[in-house]
XYZ file of C-alpha atoms in Angstrom:
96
model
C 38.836 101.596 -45.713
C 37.666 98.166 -46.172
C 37.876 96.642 -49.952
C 34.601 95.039 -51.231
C 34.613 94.026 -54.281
C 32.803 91.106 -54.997
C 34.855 88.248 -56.741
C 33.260 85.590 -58.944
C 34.167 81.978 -59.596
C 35.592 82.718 -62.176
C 37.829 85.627 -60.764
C 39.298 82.753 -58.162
C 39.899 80.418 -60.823
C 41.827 82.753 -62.712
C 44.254 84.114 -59.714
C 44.886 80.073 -58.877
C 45.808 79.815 -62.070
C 48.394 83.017 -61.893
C 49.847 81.192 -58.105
C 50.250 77.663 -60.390
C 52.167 79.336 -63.254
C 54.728 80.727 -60.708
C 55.255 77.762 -58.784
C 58.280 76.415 -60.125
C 58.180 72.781 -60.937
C 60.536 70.328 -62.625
C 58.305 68.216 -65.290
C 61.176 65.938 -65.824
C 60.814 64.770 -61.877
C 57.885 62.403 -61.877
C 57.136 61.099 -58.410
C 54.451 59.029 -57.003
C 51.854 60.329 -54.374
C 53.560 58.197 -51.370
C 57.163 59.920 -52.315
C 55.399 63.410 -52.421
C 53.822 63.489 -49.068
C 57.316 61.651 -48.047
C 59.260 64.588 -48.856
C 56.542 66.963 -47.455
C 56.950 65.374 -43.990
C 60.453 65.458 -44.446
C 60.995 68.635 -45.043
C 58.419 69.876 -42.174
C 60.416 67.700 -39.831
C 63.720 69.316 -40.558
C 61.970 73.091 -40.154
C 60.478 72.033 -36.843
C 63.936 70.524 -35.776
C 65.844 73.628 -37.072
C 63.058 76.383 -35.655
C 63.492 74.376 -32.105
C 67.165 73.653 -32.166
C 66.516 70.412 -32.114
C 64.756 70.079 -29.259
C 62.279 66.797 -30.229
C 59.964 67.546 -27.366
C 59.277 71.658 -28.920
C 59.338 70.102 -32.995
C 56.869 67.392 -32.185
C 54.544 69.840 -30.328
C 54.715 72.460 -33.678
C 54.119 69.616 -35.738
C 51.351 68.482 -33.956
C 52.181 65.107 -33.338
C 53.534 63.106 -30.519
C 57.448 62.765 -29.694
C 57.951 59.156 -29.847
C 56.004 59.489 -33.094
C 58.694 62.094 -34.752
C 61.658 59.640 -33.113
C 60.034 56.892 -35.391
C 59.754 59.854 -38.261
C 63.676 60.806 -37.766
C 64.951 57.422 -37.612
C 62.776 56.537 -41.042
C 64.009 59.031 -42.719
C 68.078 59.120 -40.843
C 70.061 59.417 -43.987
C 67.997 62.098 -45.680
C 68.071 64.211 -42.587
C 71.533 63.657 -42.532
C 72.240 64.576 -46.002
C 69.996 67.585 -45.663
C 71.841 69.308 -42.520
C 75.194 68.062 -44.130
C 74.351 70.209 -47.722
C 73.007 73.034 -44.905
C 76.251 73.058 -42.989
C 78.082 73.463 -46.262
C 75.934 76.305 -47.760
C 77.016 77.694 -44.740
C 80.676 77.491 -44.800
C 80.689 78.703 -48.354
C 78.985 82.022 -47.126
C 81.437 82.809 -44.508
């Protein structure tokens, strides 16, 4: 039942190239490296914090870091979390 066929270089190149077309991207938004990987760990933060009710001890350990280390994380990046559960909480009252 097993599928074999053999792919070539060139067969990979061409399906990344399919995934990058339908990743949706806003050209107009230019950020640097530093606020990329910013917004990354932001938004991994807030999905470990929401998957383990925000129990730090639980989101630290699926992040893979230490607790006092996502403390510092939270409190650098306070008012976006805020702003994030905030625009979450309202999404939410809108559906019901």
């Amino acid at each position: 039942m097993g599928y074999n066929k053999q792919y070539t270089w060139q067969d990979e190149q061409d399906a990344l190239w399919e995934v990058w077309d339908e990743i949706e991207t806003d050209v107009n938004v230019i950020r640097t490296l530093p606020e990329e990987i910013s917004l990354i760990e932001l938004r991994a933060i807030y999905q470990a914090l929401h998957n383990n009710d925000g129990n730090r001890t639980k989101a630290a350990a699926e992040l893979g870091i230490g607790r006092t280390n996502l403390i510092a994380k939270i409190r650098k990046y306070k008012n976006e979390l805020e702003e994030i559960i905030n625009e979450s909480k309202e999404s939410f009252c809108q559906i019901n």
